[in-house]
PDB file of C-alpha atoms and ligand atoms in Angstrom:
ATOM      1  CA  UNK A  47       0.000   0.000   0.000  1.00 91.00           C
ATOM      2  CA  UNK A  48       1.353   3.275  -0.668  1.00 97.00           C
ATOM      3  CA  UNK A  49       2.207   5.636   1.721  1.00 98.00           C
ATOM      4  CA  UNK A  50       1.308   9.633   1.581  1.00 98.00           C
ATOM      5  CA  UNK A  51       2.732  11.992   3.965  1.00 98.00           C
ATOM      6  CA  UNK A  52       2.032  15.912   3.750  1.00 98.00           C
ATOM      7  CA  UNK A  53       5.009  18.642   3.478  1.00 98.00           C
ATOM      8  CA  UNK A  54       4.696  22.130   3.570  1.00 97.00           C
ATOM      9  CA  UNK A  55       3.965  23.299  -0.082  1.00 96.00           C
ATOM     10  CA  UNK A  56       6.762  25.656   0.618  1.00 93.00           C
ATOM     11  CA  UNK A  57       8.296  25.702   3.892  1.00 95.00           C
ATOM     12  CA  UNK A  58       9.250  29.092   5.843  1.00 93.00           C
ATOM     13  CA  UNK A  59      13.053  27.895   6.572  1.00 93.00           C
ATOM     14  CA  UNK A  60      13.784  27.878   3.107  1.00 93.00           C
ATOM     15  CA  UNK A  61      15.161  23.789   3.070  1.00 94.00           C
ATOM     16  CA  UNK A  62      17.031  23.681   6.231  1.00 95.00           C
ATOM     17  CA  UNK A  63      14.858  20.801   6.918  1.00 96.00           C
ATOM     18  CA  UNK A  64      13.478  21.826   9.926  1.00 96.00           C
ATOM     19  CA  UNK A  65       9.712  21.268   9.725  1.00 97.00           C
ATOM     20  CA  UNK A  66       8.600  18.720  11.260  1.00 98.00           C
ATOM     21  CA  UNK A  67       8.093  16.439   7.788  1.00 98.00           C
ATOM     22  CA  UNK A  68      12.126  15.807   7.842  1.00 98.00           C
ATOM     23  CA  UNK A  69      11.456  13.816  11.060  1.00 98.00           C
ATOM     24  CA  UNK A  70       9.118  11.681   9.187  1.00 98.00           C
ATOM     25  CA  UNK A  71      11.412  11.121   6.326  1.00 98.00           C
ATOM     26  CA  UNK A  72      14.003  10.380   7.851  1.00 98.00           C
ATOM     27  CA  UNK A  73      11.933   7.666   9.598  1.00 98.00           C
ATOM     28  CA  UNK A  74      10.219   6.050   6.068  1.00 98.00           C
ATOM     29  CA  UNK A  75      13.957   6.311   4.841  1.00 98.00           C
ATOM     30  CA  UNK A  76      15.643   4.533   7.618  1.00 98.00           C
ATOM     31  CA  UNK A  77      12.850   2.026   7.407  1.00 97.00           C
ATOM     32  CA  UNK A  78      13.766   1.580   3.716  1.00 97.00           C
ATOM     33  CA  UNK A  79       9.842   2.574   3.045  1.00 97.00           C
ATOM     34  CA  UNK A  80       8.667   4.181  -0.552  1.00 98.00           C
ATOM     35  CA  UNK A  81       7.146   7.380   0.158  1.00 98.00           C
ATOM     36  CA  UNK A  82       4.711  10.076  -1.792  1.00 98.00           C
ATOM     37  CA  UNK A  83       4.447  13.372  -0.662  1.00 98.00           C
ATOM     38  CA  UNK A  84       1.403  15.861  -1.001  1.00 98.00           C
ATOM     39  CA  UNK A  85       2.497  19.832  -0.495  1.00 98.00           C
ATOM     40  CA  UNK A  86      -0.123  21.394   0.824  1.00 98.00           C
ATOM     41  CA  UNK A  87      -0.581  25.344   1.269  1.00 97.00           C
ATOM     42  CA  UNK A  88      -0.740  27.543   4.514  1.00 97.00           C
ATOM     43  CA  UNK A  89      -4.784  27.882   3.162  1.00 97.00           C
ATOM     44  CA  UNK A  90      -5.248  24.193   2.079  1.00 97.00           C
ATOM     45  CA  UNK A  91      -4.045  23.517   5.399  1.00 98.00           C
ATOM     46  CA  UNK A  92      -7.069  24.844   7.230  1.00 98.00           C
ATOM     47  CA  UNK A  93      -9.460  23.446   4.504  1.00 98.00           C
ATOM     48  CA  UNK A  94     -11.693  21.038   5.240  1.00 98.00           C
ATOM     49  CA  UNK A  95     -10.400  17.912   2.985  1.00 97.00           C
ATOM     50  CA  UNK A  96      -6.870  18.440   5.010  1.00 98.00           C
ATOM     51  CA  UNK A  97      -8.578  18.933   8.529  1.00 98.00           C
ATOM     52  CA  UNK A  98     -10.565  15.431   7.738  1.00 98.00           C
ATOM     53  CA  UNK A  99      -6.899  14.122   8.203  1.00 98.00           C
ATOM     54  CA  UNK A 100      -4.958  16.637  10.715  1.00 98.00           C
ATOM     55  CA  UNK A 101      -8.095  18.001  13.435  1.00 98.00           C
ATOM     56  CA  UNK A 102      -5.061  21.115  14.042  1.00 98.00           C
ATOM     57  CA  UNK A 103      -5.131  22.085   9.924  1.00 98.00           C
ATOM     58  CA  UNK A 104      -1.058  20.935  10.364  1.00 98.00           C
ATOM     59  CA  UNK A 105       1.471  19.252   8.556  1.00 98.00           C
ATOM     60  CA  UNK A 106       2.740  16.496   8.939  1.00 98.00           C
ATOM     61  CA  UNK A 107      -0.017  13.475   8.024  1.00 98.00           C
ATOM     62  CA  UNK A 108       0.283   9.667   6.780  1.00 98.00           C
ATOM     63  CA  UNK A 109      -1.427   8.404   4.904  1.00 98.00           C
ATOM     64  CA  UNK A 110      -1.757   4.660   4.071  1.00 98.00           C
ATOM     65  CA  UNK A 111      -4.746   2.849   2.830  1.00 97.00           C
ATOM     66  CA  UNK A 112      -7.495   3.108   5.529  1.00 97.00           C
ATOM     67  CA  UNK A 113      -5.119   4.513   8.298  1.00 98.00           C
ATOM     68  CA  UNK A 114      -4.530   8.322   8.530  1.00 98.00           C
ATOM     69  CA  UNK A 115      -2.089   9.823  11.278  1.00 98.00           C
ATOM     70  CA  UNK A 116      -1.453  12.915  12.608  1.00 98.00           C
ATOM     71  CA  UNK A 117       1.038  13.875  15.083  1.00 98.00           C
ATOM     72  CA  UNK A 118       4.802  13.574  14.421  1.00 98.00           C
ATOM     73  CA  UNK A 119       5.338  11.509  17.319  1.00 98.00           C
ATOM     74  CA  UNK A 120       2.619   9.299  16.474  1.00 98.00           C
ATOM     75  CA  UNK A 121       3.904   8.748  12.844  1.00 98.00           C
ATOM     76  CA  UNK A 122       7.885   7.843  13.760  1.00 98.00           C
ATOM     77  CA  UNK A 123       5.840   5.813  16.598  1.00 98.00           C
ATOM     78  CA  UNK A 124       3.944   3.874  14.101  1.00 98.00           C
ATOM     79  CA  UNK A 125       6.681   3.137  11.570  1.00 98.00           C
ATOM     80  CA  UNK A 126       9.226   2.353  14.130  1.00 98.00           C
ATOM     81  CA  UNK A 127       7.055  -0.087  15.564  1.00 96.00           C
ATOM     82  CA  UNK A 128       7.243  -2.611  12.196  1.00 93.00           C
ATOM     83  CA  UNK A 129      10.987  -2.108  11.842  1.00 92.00           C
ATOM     84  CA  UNK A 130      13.995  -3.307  14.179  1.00 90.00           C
ATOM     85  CA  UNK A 131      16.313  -0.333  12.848  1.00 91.00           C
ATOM     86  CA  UNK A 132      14.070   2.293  14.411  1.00 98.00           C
ATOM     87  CA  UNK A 133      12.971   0.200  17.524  1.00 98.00           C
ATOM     88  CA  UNK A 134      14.501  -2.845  19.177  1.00 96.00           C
ATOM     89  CA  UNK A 135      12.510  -6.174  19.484  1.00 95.00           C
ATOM     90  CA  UNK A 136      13.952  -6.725  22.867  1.00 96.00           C
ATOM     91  CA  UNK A 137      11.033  -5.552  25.141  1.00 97.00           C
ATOM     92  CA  UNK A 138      12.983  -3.525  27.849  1.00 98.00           C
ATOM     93  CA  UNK A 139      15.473  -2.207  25.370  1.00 97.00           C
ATOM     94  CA  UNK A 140      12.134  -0.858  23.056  1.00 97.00           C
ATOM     95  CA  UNK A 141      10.700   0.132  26.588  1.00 98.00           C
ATOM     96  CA  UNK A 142      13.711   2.748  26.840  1.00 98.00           C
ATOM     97  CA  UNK A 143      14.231   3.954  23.212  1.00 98.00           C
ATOM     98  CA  UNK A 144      10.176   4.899  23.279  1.00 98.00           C
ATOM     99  CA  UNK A 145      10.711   6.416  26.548  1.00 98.00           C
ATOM    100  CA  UNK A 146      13.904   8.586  24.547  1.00 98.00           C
ATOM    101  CA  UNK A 147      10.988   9.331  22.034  1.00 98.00           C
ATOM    102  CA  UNK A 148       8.633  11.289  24.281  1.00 98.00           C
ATOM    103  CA  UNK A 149      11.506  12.674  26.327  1.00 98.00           C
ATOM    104  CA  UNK A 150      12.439  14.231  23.006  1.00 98.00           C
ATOM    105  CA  UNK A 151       9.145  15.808  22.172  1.00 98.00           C
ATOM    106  CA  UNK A 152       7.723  16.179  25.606  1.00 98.00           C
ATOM    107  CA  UNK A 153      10.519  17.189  27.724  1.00 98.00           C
ATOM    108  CA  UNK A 154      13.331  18.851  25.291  1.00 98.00           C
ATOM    109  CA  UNK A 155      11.630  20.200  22.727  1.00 98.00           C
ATOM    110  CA  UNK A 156       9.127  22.283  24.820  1.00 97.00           C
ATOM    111  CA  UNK A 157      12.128  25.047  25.986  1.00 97.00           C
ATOM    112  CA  UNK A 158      13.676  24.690  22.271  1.00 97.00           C
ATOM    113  CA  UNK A 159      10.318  25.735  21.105  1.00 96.00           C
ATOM    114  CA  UNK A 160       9.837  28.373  23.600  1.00 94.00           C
ATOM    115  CA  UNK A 161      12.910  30.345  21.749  1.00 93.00           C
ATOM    116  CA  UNK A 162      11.157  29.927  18.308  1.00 90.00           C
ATOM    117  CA  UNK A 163       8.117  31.760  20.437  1.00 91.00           C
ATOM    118  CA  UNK A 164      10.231  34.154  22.430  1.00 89.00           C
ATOM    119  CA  UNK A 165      11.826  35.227  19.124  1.00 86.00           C
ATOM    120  CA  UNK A 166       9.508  34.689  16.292  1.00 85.00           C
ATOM    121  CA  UNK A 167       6.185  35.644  17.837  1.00 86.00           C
ATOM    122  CA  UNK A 168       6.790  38.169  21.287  1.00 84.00           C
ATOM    123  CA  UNK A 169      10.155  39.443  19.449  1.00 81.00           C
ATOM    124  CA  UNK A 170       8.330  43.261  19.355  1.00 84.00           C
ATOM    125  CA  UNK A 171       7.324  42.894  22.738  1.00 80.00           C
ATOM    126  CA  UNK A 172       8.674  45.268  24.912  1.00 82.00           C
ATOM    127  CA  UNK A 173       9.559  42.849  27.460  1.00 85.00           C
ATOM    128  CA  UNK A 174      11.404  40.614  24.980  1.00 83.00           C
ATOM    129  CA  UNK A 175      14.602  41.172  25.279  1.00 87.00           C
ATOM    130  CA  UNK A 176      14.079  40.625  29.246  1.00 89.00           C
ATOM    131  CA  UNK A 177      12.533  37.194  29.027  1.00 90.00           C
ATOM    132  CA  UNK A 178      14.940  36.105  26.503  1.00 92.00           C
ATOM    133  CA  UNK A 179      17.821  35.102  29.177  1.00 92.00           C
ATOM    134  CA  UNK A 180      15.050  33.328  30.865  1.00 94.00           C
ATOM    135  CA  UNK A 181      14.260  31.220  27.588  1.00 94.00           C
ATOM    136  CA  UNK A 182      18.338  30.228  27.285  1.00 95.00           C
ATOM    137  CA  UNK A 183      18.301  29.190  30.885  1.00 96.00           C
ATOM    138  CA  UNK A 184      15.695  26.804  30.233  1.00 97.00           C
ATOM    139  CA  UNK A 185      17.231  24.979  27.358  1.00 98.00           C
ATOM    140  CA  UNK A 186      20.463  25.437  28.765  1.00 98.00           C
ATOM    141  CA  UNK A 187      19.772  23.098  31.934  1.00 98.00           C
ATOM    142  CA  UNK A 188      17.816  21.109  29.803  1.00 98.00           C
ATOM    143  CA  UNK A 189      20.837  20.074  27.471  1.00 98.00           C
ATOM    144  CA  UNK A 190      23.305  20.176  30.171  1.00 98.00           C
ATOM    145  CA  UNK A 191      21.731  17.143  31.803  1.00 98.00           C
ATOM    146  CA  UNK A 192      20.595  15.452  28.516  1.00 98.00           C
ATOM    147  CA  UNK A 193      24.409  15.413  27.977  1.00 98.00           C
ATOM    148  CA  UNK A 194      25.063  14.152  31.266  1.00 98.00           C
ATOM    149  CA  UNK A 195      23.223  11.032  30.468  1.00 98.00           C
ATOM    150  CA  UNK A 196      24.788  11.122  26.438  1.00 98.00           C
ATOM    151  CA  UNK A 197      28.313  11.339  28.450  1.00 98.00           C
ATOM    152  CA  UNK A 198      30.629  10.082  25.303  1.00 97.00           C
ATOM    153  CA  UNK A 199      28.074   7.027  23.620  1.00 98.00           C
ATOM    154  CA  UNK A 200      27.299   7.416  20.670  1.00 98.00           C
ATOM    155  CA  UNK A 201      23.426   6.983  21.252  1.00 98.00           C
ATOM    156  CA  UNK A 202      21.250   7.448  23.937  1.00 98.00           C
ATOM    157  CA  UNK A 203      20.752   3.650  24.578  1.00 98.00           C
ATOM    158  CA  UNK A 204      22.808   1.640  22.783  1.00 97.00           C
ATOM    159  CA  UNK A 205      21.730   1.277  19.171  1.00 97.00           C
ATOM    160  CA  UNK A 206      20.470   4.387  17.456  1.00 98.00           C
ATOM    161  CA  UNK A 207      17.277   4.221  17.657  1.00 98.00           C
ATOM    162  CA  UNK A 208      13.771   6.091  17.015  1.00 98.00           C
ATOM    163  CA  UNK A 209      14.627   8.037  20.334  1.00 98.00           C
ATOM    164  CA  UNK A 210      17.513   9.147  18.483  1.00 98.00           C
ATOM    165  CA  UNK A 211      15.639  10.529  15.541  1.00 98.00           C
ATOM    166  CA  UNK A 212      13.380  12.558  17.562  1.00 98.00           C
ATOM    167  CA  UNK A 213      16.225  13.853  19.877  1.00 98.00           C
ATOM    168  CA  UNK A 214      18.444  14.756  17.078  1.00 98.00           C
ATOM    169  CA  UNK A 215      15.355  16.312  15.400  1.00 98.00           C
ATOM    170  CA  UNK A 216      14.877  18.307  18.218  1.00 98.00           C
ATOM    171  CA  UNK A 217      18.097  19.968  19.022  1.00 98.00           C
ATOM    172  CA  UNK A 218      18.928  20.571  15.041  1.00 98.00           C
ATOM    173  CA  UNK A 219      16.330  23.412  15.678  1.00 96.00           C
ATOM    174  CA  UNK A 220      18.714  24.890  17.856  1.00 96.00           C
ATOM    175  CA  UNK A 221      21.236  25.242  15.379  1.00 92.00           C
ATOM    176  CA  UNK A 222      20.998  28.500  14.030  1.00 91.00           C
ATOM    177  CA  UNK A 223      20.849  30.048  17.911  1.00 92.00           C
ATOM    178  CA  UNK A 224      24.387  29.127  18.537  1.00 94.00           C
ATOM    179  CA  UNK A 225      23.487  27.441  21.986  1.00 96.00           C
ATOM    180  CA  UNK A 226      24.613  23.840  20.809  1.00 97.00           C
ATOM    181  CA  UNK A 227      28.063  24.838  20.402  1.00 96.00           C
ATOM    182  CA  UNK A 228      28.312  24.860  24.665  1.00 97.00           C
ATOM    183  CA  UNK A 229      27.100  21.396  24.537  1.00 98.00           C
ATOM    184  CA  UNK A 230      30.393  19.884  22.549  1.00 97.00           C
ATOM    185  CA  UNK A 231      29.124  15.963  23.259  1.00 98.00           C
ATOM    186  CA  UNK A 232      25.218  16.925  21.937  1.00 98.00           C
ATOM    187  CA  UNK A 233      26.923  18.752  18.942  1.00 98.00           C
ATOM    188  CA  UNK A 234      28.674  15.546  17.785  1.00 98.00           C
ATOM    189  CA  UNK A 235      26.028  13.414  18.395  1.00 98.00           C
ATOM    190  CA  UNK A 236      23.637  15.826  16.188  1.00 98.00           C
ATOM    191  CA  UNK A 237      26.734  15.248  13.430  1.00 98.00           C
ATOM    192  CA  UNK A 238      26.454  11.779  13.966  1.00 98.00           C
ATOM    193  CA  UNK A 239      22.184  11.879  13.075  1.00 98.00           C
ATOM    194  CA  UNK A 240      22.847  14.316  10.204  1.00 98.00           C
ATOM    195  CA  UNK A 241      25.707  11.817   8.370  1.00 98.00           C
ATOM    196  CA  UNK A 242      23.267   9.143   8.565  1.00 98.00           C
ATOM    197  CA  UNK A 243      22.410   8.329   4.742  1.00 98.00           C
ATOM    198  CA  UNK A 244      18.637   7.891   5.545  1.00 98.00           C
ATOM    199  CA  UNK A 245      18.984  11.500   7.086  1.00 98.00           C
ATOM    200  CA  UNK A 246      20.785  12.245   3.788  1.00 98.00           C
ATOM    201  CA  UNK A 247      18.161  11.409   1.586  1.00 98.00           C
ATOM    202  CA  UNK A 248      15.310  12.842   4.216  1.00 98.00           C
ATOM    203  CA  UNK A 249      17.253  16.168   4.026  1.00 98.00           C
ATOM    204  CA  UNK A 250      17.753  16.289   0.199  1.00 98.00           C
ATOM    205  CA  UNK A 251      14.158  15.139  -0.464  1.00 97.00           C
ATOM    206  CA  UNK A 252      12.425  18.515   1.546  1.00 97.00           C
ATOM    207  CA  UNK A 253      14.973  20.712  -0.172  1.00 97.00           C
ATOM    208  CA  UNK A 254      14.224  19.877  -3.110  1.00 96.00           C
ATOM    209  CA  UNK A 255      10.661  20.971  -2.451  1.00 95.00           C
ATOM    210  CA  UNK A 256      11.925  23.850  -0.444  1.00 94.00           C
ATOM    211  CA  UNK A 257      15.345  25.189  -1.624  1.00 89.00           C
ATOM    212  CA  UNK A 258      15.010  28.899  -2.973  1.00 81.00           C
ATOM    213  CA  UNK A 259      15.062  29.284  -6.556  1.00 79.00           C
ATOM    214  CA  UNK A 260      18.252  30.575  -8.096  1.00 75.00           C
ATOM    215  CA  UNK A 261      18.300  32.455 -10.983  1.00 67.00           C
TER     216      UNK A 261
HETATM  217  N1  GTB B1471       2.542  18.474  17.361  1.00 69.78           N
HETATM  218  C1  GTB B1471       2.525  18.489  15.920  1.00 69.78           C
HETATM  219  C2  GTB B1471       3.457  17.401  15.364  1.00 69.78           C
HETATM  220  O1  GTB B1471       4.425  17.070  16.066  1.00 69.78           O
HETATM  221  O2  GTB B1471       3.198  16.875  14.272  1.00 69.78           O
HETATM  222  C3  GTB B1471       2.969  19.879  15.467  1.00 69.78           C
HETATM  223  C4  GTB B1471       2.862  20.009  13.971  1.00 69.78           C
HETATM  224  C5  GTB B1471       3.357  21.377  13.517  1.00 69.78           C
HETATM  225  O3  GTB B1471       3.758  22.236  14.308  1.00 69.78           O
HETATM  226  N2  GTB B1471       3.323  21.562  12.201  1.00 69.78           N
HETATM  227  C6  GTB B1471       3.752  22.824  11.632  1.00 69.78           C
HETATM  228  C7  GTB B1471       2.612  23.416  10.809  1.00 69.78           C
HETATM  229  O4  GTB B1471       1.926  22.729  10.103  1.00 69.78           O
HETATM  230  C8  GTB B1471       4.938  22.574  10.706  1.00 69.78           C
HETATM  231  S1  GTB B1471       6.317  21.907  11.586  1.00 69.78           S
HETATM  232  N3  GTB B1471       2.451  24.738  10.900  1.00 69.78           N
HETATM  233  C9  GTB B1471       1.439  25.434  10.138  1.00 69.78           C
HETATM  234  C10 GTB B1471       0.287  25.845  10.977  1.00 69.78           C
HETATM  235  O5  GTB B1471       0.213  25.510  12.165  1.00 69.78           O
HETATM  236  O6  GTB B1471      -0.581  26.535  10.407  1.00 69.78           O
HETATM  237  C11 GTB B1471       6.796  23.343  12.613  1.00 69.78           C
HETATM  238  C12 GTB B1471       7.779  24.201  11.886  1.00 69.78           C
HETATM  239  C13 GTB B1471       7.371  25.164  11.001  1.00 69.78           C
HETATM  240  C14 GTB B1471       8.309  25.952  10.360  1.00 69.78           C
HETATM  241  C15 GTB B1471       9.643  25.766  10.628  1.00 69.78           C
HETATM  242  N4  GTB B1471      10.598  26.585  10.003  1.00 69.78           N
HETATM  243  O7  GTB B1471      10.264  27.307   9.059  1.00 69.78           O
HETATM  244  O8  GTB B1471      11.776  26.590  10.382  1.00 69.78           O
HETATM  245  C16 GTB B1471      10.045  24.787  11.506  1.00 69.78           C
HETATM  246  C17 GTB B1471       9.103  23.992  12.126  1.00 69.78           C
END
C-alpha cells in the first residue's frame, strides 16, 4: 500500500529541513519505506479535505490505505514499531528507546520551542529582550543534563534508535541560535544523526521541495 505523507507546499526555513516532515522522512527512509508526498498550502491547510486528516489544519499526516495519522510523534511511533532499525525487538530495550521518544518531544523540545516563540512571535514585545535570558536558561539546563546522560556514547541507549531521531530532530532546531556549540558531546552526536544516509536522503528530499530558486 502506498504511503502519503504531507510537506509544507513551501516551507518558511527555506530547506534547512526543519519542519517537522524531515522527522518523518528520515523515519520512512531509515525504514527503507517508498514514500509520496502531497504539499499542501498555509490555506489548504485549514481546509476542510486536510482537517478530515490533521483536526489542528497541520502538517505532517500519513497516509496509508485506511489509516490516517497525525502527530509527528505518532507517525515515527507507528513506523518504528514494524521495523527493528528504528525500535529494538527486545522488550525492555524498546521500553527505553520509546521512553527517549517522548523525552524528546515532551521534555526537550518544549524550551527549544519556547525560543522559536520568544523570538519569532513576542520578538516586538517590549519585554522581549528581558525574558529572553530566561528562555536560554531553560534549554540550557535542559541540554546540560541530557548530555550528562549522552556522556561520550554514541546513542542514547545503545543502538540508534527512534529516540535518536526525535532527539536529534529536536536539538537541530537549535542550530541556528548558537546554543549547541556549549554542549560539545550533543553537537557531535547531532553530526552523527545528520551523516546518517537515511537523514541524507530525508534532508535532500524537503529541499528539493523547499530550496530557494536561483536564478
Ligand atoms: N505536534 C505536531 C506534530 O508534532 O506533528 C505539530 C505540527 C506542527 O507544528 N506543524 C507545523 C505546521 O503545520 C509545521 S512543523 N504549521 C502550520 C500551521 O500551524 O498553520 C513546525 C515548523 C514550522 C516551520 C519551521 N521553520 O520554518 O523553520 C520549523 C518547524
Amino acid at each position: 500500500m502506498t504511503i502519503t505523507i504531507t510537506a509544507f507546499e513551501r516551507s518558511p526555513d527555506g530547506g534547512k529541513g526543519l519542519a517537522r516532515d524531515t522527522r518523518v522522512r528520515w523515519a520512512l527512509e531509515e525504514a527503507g519505506l517508498p514514500y509520496e508526498v502531497r504539499l499542501v498550502s498555509f490555506t489548504g491547510m485549514k481546509e476542510p479535505a486536510h482537517l478530515a486528516v490533521h483536526p489542528f489544519g497541520q502538517i505532517p499526516t500519513y497516509e496509508e490505505g485506511d489509516l490516517a495519522l497525525f502527530e509527528t510523534g505518532a507517525i515515527v511511533f507507528h513506523i518504528a514499531e514494524r521495523h527493528p532499525a528504528l525500535l529494538p525487538t527486545e522488550p525492555d530495550a524498546r521500553a527505553r528507546a520509546i521512553t527517549w521518544m517522548f523525552a524528546a518531544l515532551s521534555s526537550v523540545e518544549p524550551p527549544v520551542l519556547d525560543l522559536q516563540t520568544a523570538k519569532f512571535a513576542e520578538g516586538d514585545k517590549s519585554w522581549a529582550q528581558e525574558r529572553m535570558p530566561l528562555v536560554f536558561d531553560r534549554i540550557r539546563a535542559r541540554l546540560s543534563q541530557l548530555a550528562d546522560r549522552l556522556g561520550d556514547a554514541e546513542w542514547l541507549d545503545g543502538k540508534f534508535s527512534a529516540g535518536d531521531l526525535l532527539m536529534v530532530s529536536v536539538l537541530l532546531r537549535l542550530r541556528m541560535s548558537g546554543i549547541l556549540d556549549e554542549f560539545p558531546t550533543l553537537a557531535a552526536y547531532v553530526a552523527r544523526g545528520e551523516a546518517r544516509p537515511a537523514y541524507q536522503r530525508a534532508f535532500a528530499a524537503q529541499l528539493a521541495v523547499n530550496a530557494p530558486a536561483t536564478s
